[in-house]
Short mmCIF file of C-alpha atoms in Angstrom, two decimals:
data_model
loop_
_atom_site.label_atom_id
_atom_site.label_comp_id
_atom_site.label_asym_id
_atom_site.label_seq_id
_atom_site.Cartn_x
_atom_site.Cartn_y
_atom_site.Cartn_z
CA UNK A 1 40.59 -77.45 86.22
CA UNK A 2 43.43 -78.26 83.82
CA UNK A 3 41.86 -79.71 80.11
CA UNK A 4 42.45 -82.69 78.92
CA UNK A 5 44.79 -83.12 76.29
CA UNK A 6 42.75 -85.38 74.38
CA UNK A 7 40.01 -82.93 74.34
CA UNK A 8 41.93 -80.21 73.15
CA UNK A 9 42.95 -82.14 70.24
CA UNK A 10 39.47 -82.90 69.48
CA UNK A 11 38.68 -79.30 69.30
CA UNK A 12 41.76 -78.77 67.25
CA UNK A 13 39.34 -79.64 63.62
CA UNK A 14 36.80 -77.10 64.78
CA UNK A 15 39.20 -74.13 65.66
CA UNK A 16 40.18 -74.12 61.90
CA UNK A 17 36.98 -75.55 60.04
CA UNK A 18 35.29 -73.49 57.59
CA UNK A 19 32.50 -73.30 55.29
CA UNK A 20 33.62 -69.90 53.17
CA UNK A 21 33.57 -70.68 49.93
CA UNK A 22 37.10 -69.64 47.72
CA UNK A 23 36.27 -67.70 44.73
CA UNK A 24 37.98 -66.53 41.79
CA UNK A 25 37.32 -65.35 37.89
CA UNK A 26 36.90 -68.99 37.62
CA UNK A 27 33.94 -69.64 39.89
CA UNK A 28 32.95 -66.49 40.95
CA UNK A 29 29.80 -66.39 38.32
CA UNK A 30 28.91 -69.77 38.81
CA UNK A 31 28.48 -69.54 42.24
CA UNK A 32 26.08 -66.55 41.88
CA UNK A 33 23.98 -67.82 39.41
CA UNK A 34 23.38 -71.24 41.20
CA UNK A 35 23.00 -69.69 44.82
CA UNK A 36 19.93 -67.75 45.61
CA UNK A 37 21.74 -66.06 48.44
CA UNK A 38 25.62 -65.26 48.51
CA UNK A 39 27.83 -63.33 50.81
CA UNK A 40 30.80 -62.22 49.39
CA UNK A 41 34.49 -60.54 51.18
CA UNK A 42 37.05 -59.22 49.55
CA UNK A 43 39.76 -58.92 51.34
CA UNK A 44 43.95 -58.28 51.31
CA UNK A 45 45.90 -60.84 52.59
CA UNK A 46 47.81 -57.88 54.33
CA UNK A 47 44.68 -56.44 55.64
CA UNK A 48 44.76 -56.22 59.46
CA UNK A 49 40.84 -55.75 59.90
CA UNK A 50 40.99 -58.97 57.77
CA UNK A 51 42.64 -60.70 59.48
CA UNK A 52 40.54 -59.69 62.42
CA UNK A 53 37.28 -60.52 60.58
CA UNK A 54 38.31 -63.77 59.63
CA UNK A 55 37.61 -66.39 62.48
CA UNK A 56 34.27 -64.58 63.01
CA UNK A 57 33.54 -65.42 59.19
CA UNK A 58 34.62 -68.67 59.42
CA UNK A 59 32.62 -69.06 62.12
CA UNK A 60 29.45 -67.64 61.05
CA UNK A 61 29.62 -70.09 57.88
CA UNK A 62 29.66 -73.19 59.87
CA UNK A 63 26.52 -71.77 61.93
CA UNK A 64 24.88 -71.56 58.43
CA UNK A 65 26.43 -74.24 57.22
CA UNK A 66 22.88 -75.89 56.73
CA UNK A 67 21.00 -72.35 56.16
CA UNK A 68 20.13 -71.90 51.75
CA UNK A 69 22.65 -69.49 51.87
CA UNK A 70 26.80 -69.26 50.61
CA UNK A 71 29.76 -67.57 52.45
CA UNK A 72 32.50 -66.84 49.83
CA UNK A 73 35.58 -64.83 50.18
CA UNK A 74 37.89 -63.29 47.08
CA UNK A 75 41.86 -62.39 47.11
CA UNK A 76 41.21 -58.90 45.60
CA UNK A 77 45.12 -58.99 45.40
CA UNK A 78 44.99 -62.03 43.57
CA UNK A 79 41.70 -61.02 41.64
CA UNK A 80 41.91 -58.15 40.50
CA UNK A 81 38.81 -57.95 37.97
CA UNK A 82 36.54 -59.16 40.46
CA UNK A 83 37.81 -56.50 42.59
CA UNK A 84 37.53 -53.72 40.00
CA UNK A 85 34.01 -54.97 38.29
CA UNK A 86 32.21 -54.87 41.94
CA UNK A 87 33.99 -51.06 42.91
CA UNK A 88 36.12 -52.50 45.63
CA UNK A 89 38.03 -49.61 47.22
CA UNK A 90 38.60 -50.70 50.62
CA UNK A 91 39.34 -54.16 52.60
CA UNK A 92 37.27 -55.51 53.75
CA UNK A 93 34.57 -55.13 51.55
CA UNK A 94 31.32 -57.57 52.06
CA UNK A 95 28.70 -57.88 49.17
CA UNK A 96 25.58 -59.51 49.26
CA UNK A 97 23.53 -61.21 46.24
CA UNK A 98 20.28 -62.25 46.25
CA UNK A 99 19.25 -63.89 42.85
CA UNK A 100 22.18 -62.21 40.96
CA UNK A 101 21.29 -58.33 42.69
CA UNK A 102 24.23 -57.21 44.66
CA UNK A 103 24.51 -54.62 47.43
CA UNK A 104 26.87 -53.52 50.23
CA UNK A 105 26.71 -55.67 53.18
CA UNK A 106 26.09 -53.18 55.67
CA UNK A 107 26.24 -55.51 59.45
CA UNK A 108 28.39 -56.21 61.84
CA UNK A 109 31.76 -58.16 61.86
CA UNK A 110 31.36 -60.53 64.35
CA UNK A 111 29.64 -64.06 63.91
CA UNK A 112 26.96 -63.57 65.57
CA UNK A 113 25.71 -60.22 64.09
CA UNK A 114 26.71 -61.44 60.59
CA UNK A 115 24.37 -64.71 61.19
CA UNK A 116 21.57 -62.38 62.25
CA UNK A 117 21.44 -59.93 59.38
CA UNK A 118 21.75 -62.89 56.84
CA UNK A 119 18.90 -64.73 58.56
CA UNK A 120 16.59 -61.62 57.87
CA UNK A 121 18.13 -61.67 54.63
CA UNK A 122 17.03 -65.22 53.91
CA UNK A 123 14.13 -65.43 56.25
CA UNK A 124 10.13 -64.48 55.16
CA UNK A 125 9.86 -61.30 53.68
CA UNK A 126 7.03 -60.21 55.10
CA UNK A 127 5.52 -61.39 58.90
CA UNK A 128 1.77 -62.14 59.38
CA UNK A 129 0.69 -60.48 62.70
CA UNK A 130 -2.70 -61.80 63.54
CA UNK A 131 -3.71 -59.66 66.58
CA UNK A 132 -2.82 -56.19 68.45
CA UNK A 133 -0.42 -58.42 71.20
CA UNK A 134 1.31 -59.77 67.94
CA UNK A 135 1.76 -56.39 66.68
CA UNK A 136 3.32 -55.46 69.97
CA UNK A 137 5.65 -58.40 70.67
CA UNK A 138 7.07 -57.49 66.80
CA UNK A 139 7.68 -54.31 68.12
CA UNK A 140 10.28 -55.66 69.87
CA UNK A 141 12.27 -57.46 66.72
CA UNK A 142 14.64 -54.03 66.35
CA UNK A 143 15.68 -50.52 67.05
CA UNK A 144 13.06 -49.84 63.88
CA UNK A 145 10.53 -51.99 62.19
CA UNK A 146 8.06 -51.38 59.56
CA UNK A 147 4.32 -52.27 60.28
CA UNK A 148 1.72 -52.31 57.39
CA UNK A 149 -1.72 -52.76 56.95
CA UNK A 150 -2.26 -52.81 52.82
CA UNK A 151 -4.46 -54.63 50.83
CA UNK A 152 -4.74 -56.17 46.73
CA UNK A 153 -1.85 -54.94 44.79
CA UNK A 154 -0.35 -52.95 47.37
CA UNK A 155 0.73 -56.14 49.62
CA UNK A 156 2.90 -57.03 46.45
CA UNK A 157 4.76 -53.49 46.58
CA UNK A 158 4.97 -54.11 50.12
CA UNK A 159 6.91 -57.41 49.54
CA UNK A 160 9.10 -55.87 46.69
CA UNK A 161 10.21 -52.90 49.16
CA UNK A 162 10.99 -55.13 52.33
CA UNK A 163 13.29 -57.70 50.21
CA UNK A 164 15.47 -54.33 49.89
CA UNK A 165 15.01 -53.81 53.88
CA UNK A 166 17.07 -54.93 56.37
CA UNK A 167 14.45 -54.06 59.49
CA UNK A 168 11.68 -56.19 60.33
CA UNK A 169 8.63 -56.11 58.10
CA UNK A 170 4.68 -57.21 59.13
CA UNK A 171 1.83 -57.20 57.51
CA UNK A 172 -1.58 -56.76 59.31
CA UNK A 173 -4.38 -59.36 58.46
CA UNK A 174 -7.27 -57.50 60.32
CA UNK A 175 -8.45 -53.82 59.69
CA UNK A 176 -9.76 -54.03 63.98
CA UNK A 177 -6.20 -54.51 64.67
CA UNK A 178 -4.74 -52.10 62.47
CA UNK A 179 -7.05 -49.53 63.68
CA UNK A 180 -6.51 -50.64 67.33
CA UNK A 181 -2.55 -50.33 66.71
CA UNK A 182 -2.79 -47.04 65.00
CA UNK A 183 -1.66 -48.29 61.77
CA UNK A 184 -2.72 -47.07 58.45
CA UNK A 185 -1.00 -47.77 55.63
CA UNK A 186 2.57 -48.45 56.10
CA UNK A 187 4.42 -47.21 59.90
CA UNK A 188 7.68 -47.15 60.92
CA UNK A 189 8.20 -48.25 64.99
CA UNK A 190 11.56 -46.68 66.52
CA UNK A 191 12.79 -46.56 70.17
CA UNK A 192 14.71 -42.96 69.01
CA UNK A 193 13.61 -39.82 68.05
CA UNK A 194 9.81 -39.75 67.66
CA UNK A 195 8.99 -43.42 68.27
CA UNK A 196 6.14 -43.65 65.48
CA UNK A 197 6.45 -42.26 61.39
CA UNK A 198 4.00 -42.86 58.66
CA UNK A 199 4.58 -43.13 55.57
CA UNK A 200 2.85 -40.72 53.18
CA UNK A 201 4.19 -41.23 49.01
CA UNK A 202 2.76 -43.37 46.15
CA UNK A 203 2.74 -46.81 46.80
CA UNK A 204 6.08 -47.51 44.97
CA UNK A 205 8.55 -50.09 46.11
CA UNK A 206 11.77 -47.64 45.77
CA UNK A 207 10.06 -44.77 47.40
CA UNK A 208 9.14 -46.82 50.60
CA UNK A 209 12.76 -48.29 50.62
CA UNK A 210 13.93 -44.89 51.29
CA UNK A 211 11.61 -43.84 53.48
CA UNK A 212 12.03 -46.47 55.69
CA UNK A 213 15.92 -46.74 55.50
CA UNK A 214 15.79 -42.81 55.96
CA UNK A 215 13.80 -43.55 59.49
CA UNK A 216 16.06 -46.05 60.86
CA UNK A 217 18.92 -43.67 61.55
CA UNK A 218 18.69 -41.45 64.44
CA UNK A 219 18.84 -38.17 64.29
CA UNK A 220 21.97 -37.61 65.66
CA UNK A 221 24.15 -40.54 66.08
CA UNK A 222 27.67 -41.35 67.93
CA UNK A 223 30.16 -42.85 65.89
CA UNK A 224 31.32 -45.60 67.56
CA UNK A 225 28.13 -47.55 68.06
CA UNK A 226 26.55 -46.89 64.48
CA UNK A 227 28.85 -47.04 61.67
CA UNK A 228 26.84 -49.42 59.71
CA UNK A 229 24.22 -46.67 59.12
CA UNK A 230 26.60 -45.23 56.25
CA UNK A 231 25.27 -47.73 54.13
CA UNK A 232 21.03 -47.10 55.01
CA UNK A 233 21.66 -43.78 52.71
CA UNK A 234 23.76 -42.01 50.28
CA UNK A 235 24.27 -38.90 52.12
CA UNK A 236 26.67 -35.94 53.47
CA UNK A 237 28.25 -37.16 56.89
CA UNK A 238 28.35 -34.89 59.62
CA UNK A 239 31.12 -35.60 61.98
CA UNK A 240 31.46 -33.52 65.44
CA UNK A 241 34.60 -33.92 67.59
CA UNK A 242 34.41 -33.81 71.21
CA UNK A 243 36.51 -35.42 74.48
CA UNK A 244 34.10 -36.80 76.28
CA UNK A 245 32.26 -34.27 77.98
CA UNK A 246 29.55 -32.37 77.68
CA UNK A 247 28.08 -35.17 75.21
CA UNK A 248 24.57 -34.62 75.61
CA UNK A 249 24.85 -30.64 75.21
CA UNK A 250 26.70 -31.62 71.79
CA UNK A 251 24.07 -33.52 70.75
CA UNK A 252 20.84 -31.25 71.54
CA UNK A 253 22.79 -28.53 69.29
CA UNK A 254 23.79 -30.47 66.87
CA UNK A 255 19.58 -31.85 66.98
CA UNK A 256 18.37 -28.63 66.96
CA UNK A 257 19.92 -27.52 63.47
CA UNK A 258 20.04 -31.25 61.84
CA UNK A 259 15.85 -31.04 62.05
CA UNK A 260 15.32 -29.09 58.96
CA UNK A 261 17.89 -31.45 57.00
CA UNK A 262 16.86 -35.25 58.57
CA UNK A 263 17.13 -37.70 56.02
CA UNK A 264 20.01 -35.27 54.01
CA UNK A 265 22.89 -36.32 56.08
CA UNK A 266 24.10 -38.71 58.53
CA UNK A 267 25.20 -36.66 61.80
CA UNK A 268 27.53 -38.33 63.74
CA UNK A 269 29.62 -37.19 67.14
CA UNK A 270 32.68 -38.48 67.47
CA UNK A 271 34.99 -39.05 70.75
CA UNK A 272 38.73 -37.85 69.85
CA UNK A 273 40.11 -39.15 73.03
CA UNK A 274 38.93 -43.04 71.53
CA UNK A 275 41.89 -44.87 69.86
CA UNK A 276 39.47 -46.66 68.04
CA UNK A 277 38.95 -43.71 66.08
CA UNK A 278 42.25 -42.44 65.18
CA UNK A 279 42.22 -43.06 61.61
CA UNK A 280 38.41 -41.38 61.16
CA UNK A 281 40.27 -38.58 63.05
CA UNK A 282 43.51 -38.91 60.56
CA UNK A 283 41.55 -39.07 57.52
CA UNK A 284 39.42 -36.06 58.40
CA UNK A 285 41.57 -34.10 60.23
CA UNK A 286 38.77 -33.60 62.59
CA UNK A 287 39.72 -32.46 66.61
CA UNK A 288 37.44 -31.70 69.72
CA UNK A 289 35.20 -28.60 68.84
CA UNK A 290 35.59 -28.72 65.55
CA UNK A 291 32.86 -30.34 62.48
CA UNK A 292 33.44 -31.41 59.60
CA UNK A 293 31.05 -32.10 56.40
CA UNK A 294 32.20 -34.54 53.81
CA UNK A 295 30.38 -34.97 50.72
CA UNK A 296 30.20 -38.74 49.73
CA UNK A 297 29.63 -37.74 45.95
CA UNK A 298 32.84 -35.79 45.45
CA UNK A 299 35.01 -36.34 48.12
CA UNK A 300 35.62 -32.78 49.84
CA UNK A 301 35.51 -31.51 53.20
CA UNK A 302 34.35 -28.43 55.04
CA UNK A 303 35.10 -27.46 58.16
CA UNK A 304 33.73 -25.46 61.04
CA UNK A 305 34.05 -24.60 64.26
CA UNK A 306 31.18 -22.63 65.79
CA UNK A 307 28.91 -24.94 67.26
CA UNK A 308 26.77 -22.12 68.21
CA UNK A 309 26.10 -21.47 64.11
CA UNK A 310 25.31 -25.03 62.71
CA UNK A 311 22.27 -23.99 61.50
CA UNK A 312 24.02 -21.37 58.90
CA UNK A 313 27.08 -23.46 58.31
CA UNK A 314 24.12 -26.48 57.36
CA UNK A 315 22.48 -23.85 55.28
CA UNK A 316 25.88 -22.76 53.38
CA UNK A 317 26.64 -26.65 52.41
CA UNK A 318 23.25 -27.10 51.17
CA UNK A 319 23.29 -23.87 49.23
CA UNK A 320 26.82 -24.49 47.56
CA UNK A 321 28.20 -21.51 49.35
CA UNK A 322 30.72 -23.07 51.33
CA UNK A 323 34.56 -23.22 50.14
CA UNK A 324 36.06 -26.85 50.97
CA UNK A 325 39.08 -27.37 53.05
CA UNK A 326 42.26 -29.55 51.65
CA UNK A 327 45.12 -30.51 54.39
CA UNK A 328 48.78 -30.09 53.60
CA UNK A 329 52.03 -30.76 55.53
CA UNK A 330 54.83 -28.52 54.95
CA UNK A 331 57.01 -28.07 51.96
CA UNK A 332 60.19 -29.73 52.87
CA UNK A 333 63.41 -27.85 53.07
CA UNK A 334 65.19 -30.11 50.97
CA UNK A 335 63.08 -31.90 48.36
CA UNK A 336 66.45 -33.13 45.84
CA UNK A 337 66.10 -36.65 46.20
CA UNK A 338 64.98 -38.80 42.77
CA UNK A 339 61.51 -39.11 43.72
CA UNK A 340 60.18 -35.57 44.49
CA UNK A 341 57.90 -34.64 47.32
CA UNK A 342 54.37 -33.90 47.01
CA UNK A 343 52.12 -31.92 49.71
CA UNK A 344 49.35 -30.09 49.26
CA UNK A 345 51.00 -26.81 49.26
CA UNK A 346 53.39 -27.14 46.50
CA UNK A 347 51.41 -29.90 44.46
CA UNK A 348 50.08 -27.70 41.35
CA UNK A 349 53.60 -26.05 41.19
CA UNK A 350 55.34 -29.05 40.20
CA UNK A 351 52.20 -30.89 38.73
CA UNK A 352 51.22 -27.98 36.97
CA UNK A 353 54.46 -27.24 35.49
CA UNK A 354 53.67 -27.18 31.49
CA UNK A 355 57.23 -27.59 30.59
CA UNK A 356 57.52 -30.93 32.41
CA UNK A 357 55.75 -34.67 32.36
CA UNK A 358 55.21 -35.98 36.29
CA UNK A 359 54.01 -39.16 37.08
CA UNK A 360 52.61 -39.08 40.85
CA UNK A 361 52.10 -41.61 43.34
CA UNK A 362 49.08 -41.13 45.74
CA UNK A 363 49.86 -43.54 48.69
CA UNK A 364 49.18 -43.97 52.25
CA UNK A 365 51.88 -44.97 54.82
CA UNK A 366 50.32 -47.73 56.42
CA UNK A 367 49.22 -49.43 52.60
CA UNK A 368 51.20 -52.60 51.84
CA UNK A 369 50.79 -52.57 48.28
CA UNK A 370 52.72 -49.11 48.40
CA UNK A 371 55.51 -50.66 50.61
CA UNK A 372 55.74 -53.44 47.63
CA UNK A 373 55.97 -50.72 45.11
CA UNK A 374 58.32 -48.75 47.05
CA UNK A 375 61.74 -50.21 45.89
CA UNK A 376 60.37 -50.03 42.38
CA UNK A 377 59.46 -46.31 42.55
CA UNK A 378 62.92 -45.64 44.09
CA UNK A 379 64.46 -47.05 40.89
CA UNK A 380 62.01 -45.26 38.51
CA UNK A 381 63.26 -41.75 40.82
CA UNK A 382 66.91 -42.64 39.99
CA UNK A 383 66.41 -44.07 36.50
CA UNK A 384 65.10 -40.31 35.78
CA UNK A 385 66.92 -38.05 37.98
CA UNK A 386 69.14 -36.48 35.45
CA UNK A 387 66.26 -35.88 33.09
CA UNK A 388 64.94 -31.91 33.75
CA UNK A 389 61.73 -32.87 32.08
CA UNK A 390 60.47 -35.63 33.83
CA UNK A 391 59.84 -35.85 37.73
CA UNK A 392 59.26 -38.57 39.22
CA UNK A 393 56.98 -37.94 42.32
CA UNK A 394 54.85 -38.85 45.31
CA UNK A 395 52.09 -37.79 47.91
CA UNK A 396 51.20 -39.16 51.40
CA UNK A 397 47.52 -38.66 50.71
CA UNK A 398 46.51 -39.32 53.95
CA UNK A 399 48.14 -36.02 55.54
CA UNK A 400 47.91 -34.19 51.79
CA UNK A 401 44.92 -33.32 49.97
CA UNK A 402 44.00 -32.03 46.61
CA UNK A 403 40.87 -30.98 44.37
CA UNK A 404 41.81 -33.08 41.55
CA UNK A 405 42.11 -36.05 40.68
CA UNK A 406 40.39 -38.41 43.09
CA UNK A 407 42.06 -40.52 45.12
CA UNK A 408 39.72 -43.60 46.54
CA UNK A 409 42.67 -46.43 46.72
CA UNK A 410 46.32 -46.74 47.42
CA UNK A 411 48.38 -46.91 45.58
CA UNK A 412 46.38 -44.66 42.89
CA UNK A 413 48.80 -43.19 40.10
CA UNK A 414 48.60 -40.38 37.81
CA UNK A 415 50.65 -38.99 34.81
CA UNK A 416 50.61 -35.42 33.84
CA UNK A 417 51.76 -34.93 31.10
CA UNK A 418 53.32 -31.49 29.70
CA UNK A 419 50.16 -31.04 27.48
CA UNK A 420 47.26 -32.37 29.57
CA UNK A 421 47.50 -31.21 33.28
CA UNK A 422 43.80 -33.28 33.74
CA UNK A 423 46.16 -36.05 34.15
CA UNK A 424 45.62 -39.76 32.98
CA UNK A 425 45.09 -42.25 35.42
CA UNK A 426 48.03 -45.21 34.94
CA UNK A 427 46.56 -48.71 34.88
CA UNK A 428 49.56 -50.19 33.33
CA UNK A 429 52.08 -52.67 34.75
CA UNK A 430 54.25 -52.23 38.30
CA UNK A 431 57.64 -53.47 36.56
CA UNK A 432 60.54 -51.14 36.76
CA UNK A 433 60.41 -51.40 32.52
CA UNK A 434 56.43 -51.10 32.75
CA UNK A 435 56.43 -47.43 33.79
CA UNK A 436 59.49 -46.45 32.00
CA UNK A 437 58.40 -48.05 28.74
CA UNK A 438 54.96 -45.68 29.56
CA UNK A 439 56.61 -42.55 30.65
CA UNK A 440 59.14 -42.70 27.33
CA UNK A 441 56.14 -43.21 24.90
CA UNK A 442 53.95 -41.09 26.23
CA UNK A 443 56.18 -37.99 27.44
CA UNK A 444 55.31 -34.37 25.64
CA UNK A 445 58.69 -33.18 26.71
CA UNK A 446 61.64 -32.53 24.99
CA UNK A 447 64.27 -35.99 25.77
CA UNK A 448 67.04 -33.66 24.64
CA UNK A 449 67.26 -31.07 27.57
CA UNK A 450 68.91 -32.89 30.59
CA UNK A 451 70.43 -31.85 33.80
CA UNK A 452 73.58 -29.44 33.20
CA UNK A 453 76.69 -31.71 33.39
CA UNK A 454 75.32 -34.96 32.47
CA UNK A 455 75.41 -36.62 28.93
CA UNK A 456 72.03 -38.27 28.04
CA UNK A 457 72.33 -42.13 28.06
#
């Protein structure tokens, strides 16, 4: 049945309505102090996921459109500060604020699952269950949900802990039913694992947060279908490649020696065959029957490939004795050009040089704020190419990795001076006469030595 064209114009307002919010430096604090409940993206215009996210946020604000809550987005290209005050490292990047407290929005991306996880957000805090069917029928709310039966100053801890929560909280009102339902004190339900925890520390509202967020991650997890769990806890993550077969064998061994450690890291399997997962697999460097453990806190990897020896290569991470693994592509052959060619491999001979100031570029291929500052970088290359003291340089850090510094953003850039090979992270302008204006006032090497055959301008 062919559509009318009359209707299809009428639709035409609602395909590209909205109800996000635009904020900037400008409004930005306004709009969290006179909102109880804000959601927040920054995002990159160039940014494909983005631009994928963004008819599913536009949608989801006109579905709360009459909900006491805002939808606001930020150009983190545009605004900068913003960006940089609320640790924005990646697009896109969701925050939530509930009377002024921000934390990482940690739900889907599609309407439908961002509506849901604000309406617990905004919804009652805590759930009255009056009888044992009650109890049960909650049950059913999510994959985990926190049960209580507390009484006097405790139900006020209870309250303070599940405004942190993101699962399901209820309060008993009867001792029969608690008893009846097996419920003393505070209970996490799950449909993994072992179905039923209780909790056992002080009565404290931060202890019970992790607790409970600790208890809503499975065990052993694959990646594709639980990603959001990164941001229940601050842990290790445990990534195990495989193709597709023998899934369920990967998963009992990787079970039997994450028991000892649950709550300590987030294990994760991962298909390598999925396209979906090709730049986990990049980043990583992670292939079928291998693991990988990457610390959150300071960015390094170790790698194994026993899956028979978990247990001890668990043990060795835990116990410091492990040695962490950097990538590196090959040294070119011919590495004359005015910008100089980093890799992992022959990074600390150039960097490291005493004798010479480098200024580095840390990008990643696929990063359009590198492709702006490409042409720029060129002419910084060229503008210093018959100088022997300073080198002008760059690093695909997505194939290339090194101890130090740390890279979290592209483009990150560093200057290493002759005299402080720590380096000095450059937060000055992107101009062609920005960085040379830095490098010239700030160089430790001699200006007098140039190339052989070339008069200094």
């Amino acid at each position: 049945m062919r559509s009318s064209p009359l209707l299809l114009l009428a639709s035409l307002p609602f395909l590209f309505a909205s109800e996000v919010k635009v904020l900037t430096t400008k409004n930005f604090d306004e709009t969290i102090k006179d909102n109880q409940n804000v959601l927040v993206e920054f995002y990159a215009p160039w940014c494909g996921h983005c631009k994928r996210l963004a008819p599913e946020y536009d949608a989801a604000s006109l579905k709360l459109k009459d909900e006491d809550v805002v939808l606001g987005k930020v150009d983190a290209t545009e605004e900068a500060e913003l960006a940089q005050k609320y640790e924005v490292r990646g697009y896109p990047t969701l925050i939530w604020f509930k009377g002024g407290k921000s934390k990482e929005y940690d739900g889907g991306r599609t309407s439908d699952t961002i509506v849901s996880w604000v309406m617990k957000k905004i919804g009652p805090v805590l759930t009255e269950v009056n009888s044992v069917e009650e109890i049960e029928e909650f049950k059913k709310k999510s994959d985990a949900v926190v049960v209580a039966y507390v009484t006097g100053d405790d139900v006020a801890v209870l309250k303070e802990a599940a405004e942190d929560l993101d699962n399901p909280v209820a309060i008993i009102t009867k001792e029969a039913d608690a008893k009846e339902a097996g419920v003393e004190g505070i209970v996490v339900f799950k449909t993994f694992d072992e179905g039923k925890v209780a909790y056992s520390g002080d009565m404290k509202a931060a202890d019970i947060t992790k607790f409970v967020n600790g208890e809503s991650i499975p065990l052993v997890m694959t990646w594709k279908d639980n990603q959001e769990m990164m941001g229940k806890i601050e842990a290790p993550l445990f990534f195990s490649g495989h193709d597709g077969s023998d899934v369920e064998k990967l998963h009992e061994s990787i079970k039997e020696a994450a028991k000892p450690y649950k709550g300590e890291f987030l294990f994760y399997s991962v298909d390598t065959k999925a396209e979906a997962n090709s730049r986990l697999l990049e980043f990583f460097g992670l292939e079928t029957g291998k693991t990988v453990i990457f610390s959150q806190s300071d960015r390094k990897k170790y790698f194994h490939d026993d899956v028979s020896t978990l247990s001890t290569f668990l043990k060795g991470f835990k116990d410091g004795t492990l040695t962490p693994t950097y990538k590196s592509e090959e040294i070119p052959e011919d590495n004359t050009a005015p910008v100089t060619i980093l890799v992992g491999k022959n990074f600390d001979a150039i960097v490291k040089d005493s004798k010479k100031d480098v200024l580095v570029e840390f990008y990643a291929p696929w990063c359009g704020h590198c492709k702006k500052l490409a042409p720029t970088y060129d002419k910084l290359g060229a503008h210093y190419k018959d100088d022997a003291n300073i080198v002008i340089a760059k690093m695909d850090s997505t194939a290339n990795e090194v101890a130090e510094p740390e890279v979290r953003g592209f483009p990150t850039l560093y200057f290493f001076p002759a005299d402080n090979k720590a380096g000095v992270k450059y937060e000055q302008g992107r101009e062609l006469e920005d960085f040379i204006s830095y490098i010239d006032e700030n160089r430790k090497s001699s200006k007098a030595e140039v190339a052989e055959g070339h008069d200094e301008l």
